Amino acid sequence: MLRVLLAKDLRRAWRNPLPWLINLLVPLAMTALLGLVFGGKSGGDSLGRIRFAVVDEDQSVLSDLLRGAAGHGEGGRHLEPVFMEREAAGREIDGNRISAVLIIPTNFIRNYLTAREPVSLELIKNPAESIHPAVLEELLGAVVTAMNAVGRNFNSELPEWRTAFEGKVDYRRIAALIERSGDKLKVVQKFVDSPLVVYEIEPPVKEINSGHASETDSKRGSGGNIFAYLLIGLSGMFLLFLGQNAMNDLHHEWRGRTFERYQTLHVSALPFIAGKVVFAVAMLLICATVMLGAGGLVFRIHWREPLASVTLVFSYAGFTAAFFAALVALAPDERRAAVLNNLAGMALGLVGGCAFPPEQLPAFLRAHVTPLMPSYWFADTLRNLQSVGAGIAWGWVAVKLVVLSLVLVALAAMLFRRRFHAGGRA
Amino acid sequence: MSLLKVQGLTKTFGAIRAVDSVSFEVKPGEIYGLLGPNGAGKTTTIAMISGLLRPDGGEVFVAGASFWADPQKAKRIMGVVPQELAIYEELSGRENLEFWGRMAGLAARDAKTRAAELLEALVLTERAQDAVKTYSGGMKRRVNLGCALLHKPKLLLLDEPTVGIDPQARLNILEFIRQLRASGTAVLYTTHYLEEAETLCQRIGIIDHGRLLAEGTLGELQERLGGDRLFVIEADFKNVSPDAWAGFRERFRVIQKTDQHLAVAAIGARDPSECLKELLGLPVRVENVTLKRPSLNDVFLQLTGRKLRE
């Protein structure tokens, strides 16, 4: 019977493909949009180089050093500083050609080294961009924290540094200062270094042996890619909305009396609901493939643990379809259900940490509500699979999602039966 | 033995008693008409018989067994045609029939064969491959009817199957139902069209406000009015009461009285000309007297005090 029900829905979808095409196009468009905004064509971490202006009004030796260092080495892979006057920088930002302007004010270094008065750097972010200015802001925050740490721990050394930079620069003296500071740092290292939690992605064995990554390896992309994190969250959110759209067909069956006709032939509503859910899952898997597959290509994400990932997506798609089937059973009238479905979908996505990192949620939600959200189970596990790889207990999460789906399908069938018996359609 | 037996069926929605102790039987090869205005309780009765709705009271027996003892078995015996179209507009007529055939438990090949037979019988073969959404109202109604017949049900429940279609399409459907009856199918047919009940049904139950007011053959129902003749007198009855006329109530049953009309049926087997003479002798200025055969509407009028179409 399930096969007949699925064949019927497939025929109907084939004859009226527009709703499903829209469902397929939405993730595709989202992926393309993200790719365009964040520069999916760039290599490595896919973030692209961040072009920003530096307005150096201090013109000190130290700022010259900073100027020289900013665009080179590891920083040069991600940052593209351009030095210019304040007015020119304003024009660049107005023309949307740079992500931000960093202004080093006059006497910045002198005031910092003498600790005579508080010093500040100025960052003007391009309002037309979101990610790049935010990254720069974070970087600047790290620089300021480091400068504060240096200011506090090397307070006694700073006047000497100032003398070394004033007038004709005495590089011999600067070298001696660096050496002395280095020695001091070694002694106090364990006290000044805060116990930072870090992670690192192990380079391939080949890379360790040869000392550099091969071209193939660099092209393969990173599993811990920030876009993988974003894309997983977005997929979690979109699958909820697509599940809701897919289950609208159950509303149509209710309104069109075909569900009622089915009930005149059969006692149980379970096969009918199960057929709808299975069909929706199949369509959701296609959408997820488009979104995660195309997104992976655009952002050069190497999806780790494909079997685990596919199983998780499959079980989450099942949950999504079953969840909205149960909601349709609760409120079969489309107009009433629209509000309920939207709210439920939004709540699941937001509280489940799909729309933004769960760490950003209020403490109560984070501690007591988010861990209960199936959307969180899905997104968090898939993210962990991406960043850590093997060793994540994804099987248990998939089982939980599948069991929950089955319970929700049974609940939907029971609710519909009760609704029929109570005279919902008489 | 009755194929369908309904005993004291009752259903209440809040304060409204939609069906109130309704009882009737339908025999094989019989079309039983449930006649009543909109909101009389016809659809609710069908919903309870088909198991869609749980009755608050009463019992439904299908082929001698209680429906709720084995609902799936009872459902296999029945075919239900809902009042509203319950078909897939995107699918063709053939696909709809085949799908509902499969849902009724037929094998793929049997569903195909049976769908072809029904398309032929319902004069739909030419458009069988077209999507139902391109069909006329009458054609959609025929598909809606056909979808309930794939598994050759012994008992067919038809809930106002001709609502909203043109007279020709209605005649086609009625003719098809007559053929079903001839093949031995028991049919429960709800309608608010008097002519359909009069011309199609062997027995008729008149239902209003959830209660079955009367049932029987057309002749039996007409007999309730006092035979097969009805006198309609046109006169000024504004300030007149038939109760004031000596012996009138003993000789005539008043069916309806308005300011201009008085419809009466003679009590007992009496000569029409005698009746006419008596009516002309009434103390009112009679403008016209019509003699007619009582219709179901007159029966309904007598039972409820209002016309069926009001």
PDB file of N, CA and C in Angstrom, chain B residues 69-145:
ATOM      1  N   ALA B  69     -17.884  -4.325  15.564  1.00  0.00           N
ATOM      2  CA  ALA B  69     -17.268  -5.604  15.949  1.00  0.00           C
ATOM      3  C   ALA B  69     -16.079  -5.884  15.034  1.00  0.00           C
ATOM      4  N   ASP B  70     -16.210  -5.557  13.753  1.00  0.00           N
ATOM      5  CA  ASP B  70     -15.105  -5.726  12.806  1.00  0.00           C
ATOM      6  C   ASP B  70     -15.236  -4.646  11.728  1.00  0.00           C
ATOM      7  N   PRO B  71     -14.795  -3.436  12.059  1.00  0.00           N
ATOM      8  CA  PRO B  71     -14.999  -2.315  11.131  1.00  0.00           C
ATOM      9  C   PRO B  71     -14.355  -2.536   9.760  1.00  0.00           C
ATOM     10  N   GLN B  72     -13.164  -3.164   9.736  1.00  0.00           N
ATOM     11  CA  GLN B  72     -12.489  -3.341   8.451  1.00  0.00           C
ATOM     12  C   GLN B  72     -13.294  -4.259   7.531  1.00  0.00           C
ATOM     13  N   LYS B  73     -13.895  -5.294   8.118  1.00  0.00           N
ATOM     14  CA  LYS B  73     -14.713  -6.221   7.321  1.00  0.00           C
ATOM     15  C   LYS B  73     -15.932  -5.479   6.765  1.00  0.00           C
ATOM     16  N   ALA B  74     -16.546  -4.669   7.617  1.00  0.00           N
ATOM     17  CA  ALA B  74     -17.728  -3.902   7.187  1.00  0.00           C
ATOM     18  C   ALA B  74     -17.363  -2.911   6.089  1.00  0.00           C
ATOM     19  N   LYS B  75     -16.185  -2.293   6.219  1.00  0.00           N
ATOM     20  CA  LYS B  75     -15.765  -1.302   5.221  1.00  0.00           C
ATOM     21  C   LYS B  75     -15.522  -1.954   3.856  1.00  0.00           C
ATOM     22  N   ARG B  76     -15.102  -3.208   3.885  1.00  0.00           N
ATOM     23  CA  ARG B  76     -14.855  -3.907   2.615  1.00  0.00           C
ATOM     24  C   ARG B  76     -16.160  -4.155   1.862  1.00  0.00           C
ATOM     25  N   ILE B  77     -17.263  -4.229   2.596  1.00  0.00           N
ATOM     26  CA  ILE B  77     -18.566  -4.477   1.958  1.00  0.00           C
ATOM     27  C   ILE B  77     -19.135  -3.187   1.369  1.00  0.00           C
ATOM     28  N   MET B  78     -18.694  -2.057   1.923  1.00  0.00           N
ATOM     29  CA  MET B  78     -19.292  -0.766   1.549  1.00  0.00           C
ATOM     30  C   MET B  78     -18.481  -0.013   0.500  1.00  0.00           C
ATOM     31  N   GLY B  79     -19.191   0.866  -0.206  1.00  0.00           N
ATOM     32  CA  GLY B  79     -18.541   1.897  -1.014  1.00  0.00           C
ATOM     33  C   GLY B  79     -19.183   3.214  -0.599  1.00  0.00           C
ATOM     34  N   VAL B  80     -18.362   4.225  -0.375  1.00  0.00           N
ATOM     35  CA  VAL B  80     -18.912   5.505   0.094  1.00  0.00           C
ATOM     36  C   VAL B  80     -18.606   6.591  -0.927  1.00  0.00           C
ATOM     37  N   VAL B  81     -19.646   7.293  -1.337  1.00  0.00           N
ATOM     38  CA  VAL B  81     -19.458   8.435  -2.244  1.00  0.00           C
ATOM     39  C   VAL B  81     -19.767   9.703  -1.455  1.00  0.00           C
ATOM     40  N   PRO B  82     -18.728  10.454  -1.090  1.00  0.00           N
ATOM     41  CA  PRO B  82     -18.992  11.656  -0.288  1.00  0.00           C
ATOM     42  C   PRO B  82     -19.670  12.748  -1.103  1.00  0.00           C
ATOM     43  N   GLN B  83     -20.303  13.643  -0.385  1.00  0.00           N
ATOM     44  CA  GLN B  83     -21.043  14.726  -1.051  1.00  0.00           C
ATOM     45  C   GLN B  83     -20.087  15.628  -1.840  1.00  0.00           C
ATOM     46  N   GLU B  84     -18.941  15.949  -1.216  1.00  0.00           N
ATOM     47  CA  GLU B  84     -17.967  16.780  -1.926  1.00  0.00           C
ATOM     48  C   GLU B  84     -17.042  15.880  -2.729  1.00  0.00           C
ATOM     49  N   LEU B  85     -16.470  16.436  -3.788  1.00  0.00           N
ATOM     50  CA  LEU B  85     -15.563  15.642  -4.623  1.00  0.00           C
ATOM     51  C   LEU B  85     -14.334  15.250  -3.821  1.00  0.00           C
ATOM     52  N   ALA B  86     -14.067  13.960  -3.772  1.00  0.00           N
ATOM     53  CA  ALA B  86     -12.892  13.478  -3.039  1.00  0.00           C
ATOM     54  C   ALA B  86     -11.995  12.729  -4.013  1.00  0.00           C
ATOM     55  N   ILE B  87     -11.465  13.486  -4.968  1.00  0.00           N
ATOM     56  CA  ILE B  87     -10.604  12.885  -5.996  1.00  0.00           C
ATOM     57  C   ILE B  87      -9.400  13.800  -6.187  1.00  0.00           C
ATOM     58  N   TYR B  88      -8.368  13.274  -6.840  1.00  0.00           N
ATOM     59  CA  TYR B  88      -7.153  14.059  -7.073  1.00  0.00           C
ATOM     60  C   TYR B  88      -7.256  14.763  -8.422  1.00  0.00           C
ATOM     61  N   GLU B  89      -7.292  16.068  -8.372  1.00  0.00           N
ATOM     62  CA  GLU B  89      -7.493  16.867  -9.592  1.00  0.00           C
ATOM     63  C   GLU B  89      -6.305  16.764 -10.555  1.00  0.00           C
ATOM     64  N   GLU B  90      -5.110  16.520 -10.011  1.00  0.00           N
ATOM     65  CA  GLU B  90      -3.921  16.472 -10.883  1.00  0.00           C
ATOM     66  C   GLU B  90      -3.851  15.152 -11.652  1.00  0.00           C
ATOM     67  N   LEU B  91      -4.505  14.126 -11.117  1.00  0.00           N
ATOM     68  CA  LEU B  91      -4.457  12.813 -11.769  1.00  0.00           C
ATOM     69  C   LEU B  91      -5.569  12.689 -12.801  1.00  0.00           C
ATOM     70  N   SER B  92      -5.404  11.764 -13.721  1.00  0.00           N
ATOM     71  CA  SER B  92      -6.451  11.534 -14.724  1.00  0.00           C
ATOM     72  C   SER B  92      -7.579  10.719 -14.095  1.00  0.00           C
ATOM     73  N   GLY B  93      -8.677  10.623 -14.823  1.00  0.00           N
ATOM     74  CA  GLY B  93      -9.806   9.826 -14.335  1.00  0.00           C
ATOM     75  C   GLY B  93      -9.386   8.379 -14.122  1.00  0.00           C
ATOM     76  N   ARG B  94      -8.629   7.856 -15.093  1.00  0.00           N
ATOM     77  CA  ARG B  94      -8.185   6.457 -14.991  1.00  0.00           C
ATOM     78  C   ARG B  94      -7.285   6.270 -13.768  1.00  0.00           C
ATOM     79  N   GLU B  95      -6.336   7.202 -13.574  1.00  0.00           N
ATOM     80  CA  GLU B  95      -5.409   7.092 -12.435  1.00  0.00           C
ATOM     81  C   GLU B  95      -6.150   7.168 -11.103  1.00  0.00           C
ATOM     82  N   ASN B  96      -7.137   8.044 -11.047  1.00  0.00           N
ATOM     83  CA  ASN B  96      -7.935   8.139  -9.821  1.00  0.00           C
ATOM     84  C   ASN B  96      -8.625   6.815  -9.520  1.00  0.00           C
ATOM     85  N   LEU B  97      -9.266   6.262 -10.548  1.00  0.00           N
ATOM     86  CA  LEU B  97      -9.998   5.000 -10.344  1.00  0.00           C
ATOM     87  C   LEU B  97      -9.040   3.878  -9.943  1.00  0.00           C
ATOM     88  N   GLU B  98      -7.928   3.814 -10.638  1.00  0.00           N
ATOM     89  CA  GLU B  98      -6.967   2.734 -10.319  1.00  0.00           C
ATOM     90  C   GLU B  98      -6.418   2.896  -8.900  1.00  0.00           C
ATOM     91  N   PHE B  99      -6.114   4.140  -8.532  1.00  0.00           N
ATOM     92  CA  PHE B  99      -5.563   4.372  -7.192  1.00  0.00           C
ATOM     93  C   PHE B  99      -6.561   3.943  -6.117  1.00  0.00           C
ATOM     94  N   TRP B 100      -7.810   4.376  -6.263  1.00  0.00           N
ATOM     95  CA  TRP B 100      -8.791   4.017  -5.227  1.00  0.00           C
ATOM     96  C   TRP B 100      -9.113   2.529  -5.247  1.00  0.00           C
ATOM     97  N   GLY B 101      -8.963   1.925  -6.423  1.00  0.00           N
ATOM     98  CA  GLY B 101      -9.102   0.475  -6.507  1.00  0.00           C
ATOM     99  C   GLY B 101      -8.030  -0.219  -5.689  1.00  0.00           C
ATOM    100  N   ARG B 102      -6.785   0.263  -5.838  1.00  0.00           N
ATOM    101  CA  ARG B 102      -5.685  -0.319  -5.062  1.00  0.00           C
ATOM    102  C   ARG B 102      -5.910  -0.098  -3.566  1.00  0.00           C
ATOM    103  N   MET B 103      -6.406   1.092  -3.235  1.00  0.00           N
ATOM    104  CA  MET B 103      -6.667   1.384  -1.822  1.00  0.00           C
ATOM    105  C   MET B 103      -7.756   0.465  -1.253  1.00  0.00           C
ATOM    106  N   ALA B 104      -8.674   0.067  -2.150  1.00  0.00           N
ATOM    107  CA  ALA B 104      -9.752  -0.826  -1.700  1.00  0.00           C
ATOM    108  C   ALA B 104      -9.297  -2.274  -1.629  1.00  0.00           C
ATOM    109  N   GLY B 105      -8.028  -2.504  -1.979  1.00  0.00           N
ATOM    110  CA  GLY B 105      -7.479  -3.848  -1.804  1.00  0.00           C
ATOM    111  C   GLY B 105      -7.362  -4.659  -3.076  1.00  0.00           C
ATOM    112  N   LEU B 106      -7.611  -4.046  -4.241  1.00  0.00           N
ATOM    113  CA  LEU B 106      -7.486  -4.800  -5.494  1.00  0.00           C
ATOM    114  C   LEU B 106      -6.024  -4.900  -5.909  1.00  0.00           C
ATOM    115  N   ALA B 107      -5.714  -5.979  -6.612  1.00  0.00           N
ATOM    116  CA  ALA B 107      -4.373  -6.114  -7.184  1.00  0.00           C
ATOM    117  C   ALA B 107      -4.259  -5.148  -8.363  1.00  0.00           C
ATOM    118  N   ALA B 108      -3.018  -4.815  -8.755  1.00  0.00           N
ATOM    119  CA  ALA B 108      -2.810  -3.803  -9.799  1.00  0.00           C
ATOM    120  C   ALA B 108      -3.576  -4.142 -11.079  1.00  0.00           C
ATOM    121  N   ARG B 109      -3.493  -5.411 -11.484  1.00  0.00           N
ATOM    122  CA  ARG B 109      -4.145  -5.809 -12.739  1.00  0.00           C
ATOM    123  C   ARG B 109      -5.674  -5.698 -12.622  1.00  0.00           C
ATOM    124  N   ASP B 110      -6.202  -6.156 -11.487  1.00  0.00           N
ATOM    125  CA  ASP B 110      -7.664  -6.089 -11.279  1.00  0.00           C
ATOM    126  C   ASP B 110      -8.140  -4.642 -11.257  1.00  0.00           C
ATOM    127  N   ALA B 111      -7.350  -3.787 -10.614  1.00  0.00           N
ATOM    128  CA  ALA B 111      -7.729  -2.371 -10.542  1.00  0.00           C
ATOM    129  C   ALA B 111      -7.779  -1.755 -11.931  1.00  0.00           C
ATOM    130  N   LYS B 112      -6.819  -2.144 -12.757  1.00  0.00           N
ATOM    131  CA  LYS B 112      -6.763  -1.633 -14.140  1.00  0.00           C
ATOM    132  C   LYS B 112      -8.009  -2.062 -14.922  1.00  0.00           C
ATOM    133  N   THR B 113      -8.307  -3.371 -14.832  1.00  0.00           N
ATOM    134  CA  THR B 113      -9.451  -3.924 -15.572  1.00  0.00           C
ATOM    135  C   THR B 113     -10.756  -3.275 -15.106  1.00  0.00           C
ATOM    136  N   ARG B 114     -10.890  -3.211 -13.800  1.00  0.00           N
ATOM    137  CA  ARG B 114     -12.131  -2.671 -13.233  1.00  0.00           C
ATOM    138  C   ARG B 114     -12.278  -1.183 -13.566  1.00  0.00           C
ATOM    139  N   ALA B 115     -11.154  -0.462 -13.555  1.00  0.00           N
ATOM    140  CA  ALA B 115     -11.201   0.966 -13.885  1.00  0.00           C
ATOM    141  C   ALA B 115     -11.677   1.147 -15.326  1.00  0.00           C
ATOM    142  N   ALA B 116     -11.167   0.290 -16.219  1.00  0.00           N
ATOM    143  CA  ALA B 116     -11.590   0.380 -17.629  1.00  0.00           C
ATOM    144  C   ALA B 116     -13.089   0.118 -17.757  1.00  0.00           C
ATOM    145  N   GLU B 117     -13.581  -0.873 -17.013  1.00  0.00           N
ATOM    146  CA  GLU B 117     -15.035  -1.184 -17.051  1.00  0.00           C
ATOM    147  C   GLU B 117     -15.853   0.011 -16.578  1.00  0.00           C
ATOM    148  N   LEU B 118     -15.408   0.593 -15.486  1.00  0.00           N
ATOM    149  CA  LEU B 118     -16.167   1.709 -14.916  1.00  0.00           C
ATOM    150  C   LEU B 118     -16.113   2.945 -15.809  1.00  0.00           C
ATOM    151  N   LEU B 119     -14.947   3.179 -16.411  1.00  0.00           N
ATOM    152  CA  LEU B 119     -14.832   4.327 -17.325  1.00  0.00           C
ATOM    153  C   LEU B 119     -15.821   4.174 -18.473  1.00  0.00           C
ATOM    154  N   GLU B 120     -15.938   2.936 -18.942  1.00  0.00           N
ATOM    155  CA  GLU B 120     -16.889   2.635 -20.022  1.00  0.00           C
ATOM    156  C   GLU B 120     -18.320   2.888 -19.533  1.00  0.00           C
ATOM    157  N   ALA B 121     -18.634   2.337 -18.376  1.00  0.00           N
ATOM    158  CA  ALA B 121     -20.002   2.432 -17.842  1.00  0.00           C
ATOM    159  C   ALA B 121     -20.373   3.879 -17.517  1.00  0.00           C
ATOM    160  N   LEU B 122     -19.390   4.655 -17.113  1.00  0.00           N
ATOM    161  CA  LEU B 122     -19.671   6.048 -16.741  1.00  0.00           C
ATOM    162  C   LEU B 122     -19.466   7.018 -17.914  1.00  0.00           C
ATOM    163  N   VAL B 123     -19.258   6.442 -19.093  1.00  0.00           N
ATOM    164  CA  VAL B 123     -19.052   7.215 -20.328  1.00  0.00           C
ATOM    165  C   VAL B 123     -17.902   8.228 -20.145  1.00  0.00           C
ATOM    166  N   LEU B 124     -16.779   7.704 -19.716  1.00  0.00           N
ATOM    167  CA  LEU B 124     -15.619   8.578 -19.482  1.00  0.00           C
ATOM    168  C   LEU B 124     -14.388   8.110 -20.247  1.00  0.00           C
ATOM    169  N   THR B 125     -14.551   7.065 -21.039  1.00  0.00           N
ATOM    170  CA  THR B 125     -13.379   6.451 -21.682  1.00  0.00           C
ATOM    171  C   THR B 125     -12.606   7.452 -22.537  1.00  0.00           C
ATOM    172  N   GLU B 126     -13.346   8.288 -23.257  1.00  0.00           N
ATOM    173  CA  GLU B 126     -12.672   9.227 -24.173  1.00  0.00           C
ATOM    174  C   GLU B 126     -11.738  10.190 -23.455  1.00  0.00           C
ATOM    175  N   ARG B 127     -12.115  10.572 -22.241  1.00  0.00           N
ATOM    176  CA  ARG B 127     -11.301  11.550 -21.494  1.00  0.00           C
ATOM    177  C   ARG B 127     -10.516  10.889 -20.356  1.00  0.00           C
ATOM    178  N   ALA B 128     -10.407   9.579 -20.428  1.00  0.00           N
ATOM    179  CA  ALA B 128      -9.816   8.840 -19.301  1.00  0.00           C
ATOM    180  C   ALA B 128      -8.391   9.266 -18.988  1.00  0.00           C
ATOM    181  N   GLN B 129      -7.645   9.708 -20.003  1.00  0.00           N
ATOM    182  CA  GLN B 129      -6.230  10.044 -19.784  1.00  0.00           C
ATOM    183  C   GLN B 129      -6.028  11.499 -19.353  1.00  0.00           C
ATOM    184  N   ASP B 130      -7.092  12.298 -19.434  1.00  0.00           N
ATOM    185  CA  ASP B 130      -6.938  13.725 -19.106  1.00  0.00           C
ATOM    186  C   ASP B 130      -6.999  13.937 -17.598  1.00  0.00           C
ATOM    187  N   ALA B 131      -6.329  15.011 -17.170  1.00  0.00           N
ATOM    188  CA  ALA B 131      -6.365  15.339 -15.739  1.00  0.00           C
ATOM    189  C   ALA B 131      -7.786  15.713 -15.337  1.00  0.00           C
ATOM    190  N   VAL B 132      -8.178  15.300 -14.165  1.00  0.00           N
ATOM    191  CA  VAL B 132      -9.555  15.532 -13.700  1.00  0.00           C
ATOM    192  C   VAL B 132      -9.881  17.025 -13.635  1.00  0.00           C
ATOM    193  N   LYS B 133      -8.840  17.847 -13.403  1.00  0.00           N
ATOM    194  CA  LYS B 133      -9.109  19.281 -13.291  1.00  0.00           C
ATOM    195  C   LYS B 133      -9.638  19.883 -14.599  1.00  0.00           C
ATOM    196  N   THR B 134      -9.471  19.153 -15.709  1.00  0.00           N
ATOM    197  CA  THR B 134      -9.987  19.655 -16.988  1.00  0.00           C
ATOM    198  C   THR B 134     -11.411  19.156 -17.257  1.00  0.00           C
ATOM    199  N   TYR B 135     -11.971  18.361 -16.369  1.00  0.00           N
ATOM    200  CA  TYR B 135     -13.306  17.777 -16.573  1.00  0.00           C
ATOM    201  C   TYR B 135     -14.405  18.782 -16.221  1.00  0.00           C
ATOM    202  N   SER B 136     -15.593  18.531 -16.750  1.00  0.00           N
ATOM    203  CA  SER B 136     -16.771  19.318 -16.358  1.00  0.00           C
ATOM    204  C   SER B 136     -17.239  18.824 -14.985  1.00  0.00           C
ATOM    205  N   GLY B 137     -18.150  19.593 -14.382  1.00  0.00           N
ATOM    206  CA  GLY B 137     -18.669  19.220 -13.062  1.00  0.00           C
ATOM    207  C   GLY B 137     -19.304  17.837 -13.052  1.00  0.00           C
ATOM    208  N   GLY B 138     -20.062  17.545 -14.121  1.00  0.00           N
ATOM    209  CA  GLY B 138     -20.752  16.261 -14.209  1.00  0.00           C
ATOM    210  C   GLY B 138     -19.767  15.114 -14.334  1.00  0.00           C
ATOM    211  N   MET B 139     -18.724  15.330 -15.109  1.00  0.00           N
ATOM    212  CA  MET B 139     -17.706  14.272 -15.283  1.00  0.00           C
ATOM    213  C   MET B 139     -16.977  14.014 -13.965  1.00  0.00           C
ATOM    214  N   LYS B 140     -16.661  15.096 -13.251  1.00  0.00           N
ATOM    215  CA  LYS B 140     -15.985  14.926 -11.953  1.00  0.00           C
ATOM    216  C   LYS B 140     -16.877  14.127 -11.001  1.00  0.00           C
ATOM    217  N   ARG B 141     -18.178  14.428 -11.038  1.00  0.00           N
ATOM    218  CA  ARG B 141     -19.125  13.704 -10.179  1.00  0.00           C
ATOM    219  C   ARG B 141     -19.124  12.214 -10.510  1.00  0.00           C
ATOM    220  N   ARG B 142     -19.032  11.919 -11.816  1.00  0.00           N
ATOM    221  CA  ARG B 142     -19.049  10.516 -12.232  1.00  0.00           C
ATOM    222  C   ARG B 142     -17.773   9.803 -11.776  1.00  0.00           C
ATOM    223  N   VAL B 143     -16.643  10.517 -11.840  1.00  0.00           N
ATOM    224  CA  VAL B 143     -15.391   9.920 -11.351  1.00  0.00           C
ATOM    225  C   VAL B 143     -15.505   9.692  -9.848  1.00  0.00           C
ATOM    226  N   ASN B 144     -16.063  10.691  -9.159  1.00  0.00           N
ATOM    227  CA  ASN B 144     -16.242  10.602  -7.703  1.00  0.00           C
ATOM    228  C   ASN B 144     -17.080   9.380  -7.332  1.00  0.00           C
ATOM    229  N   LEU B 145     -18.095   9.122  -8.158  1.00  0.00           N
ATOM    230  CA  LEU B 145     -18.956   7.961  -7.935  1.00  0.00           C
ATOM    231  C   LEU B 145     -18.193   6.667  -8.245  1.00  0.00           C
TER     232      LEU B 145
END
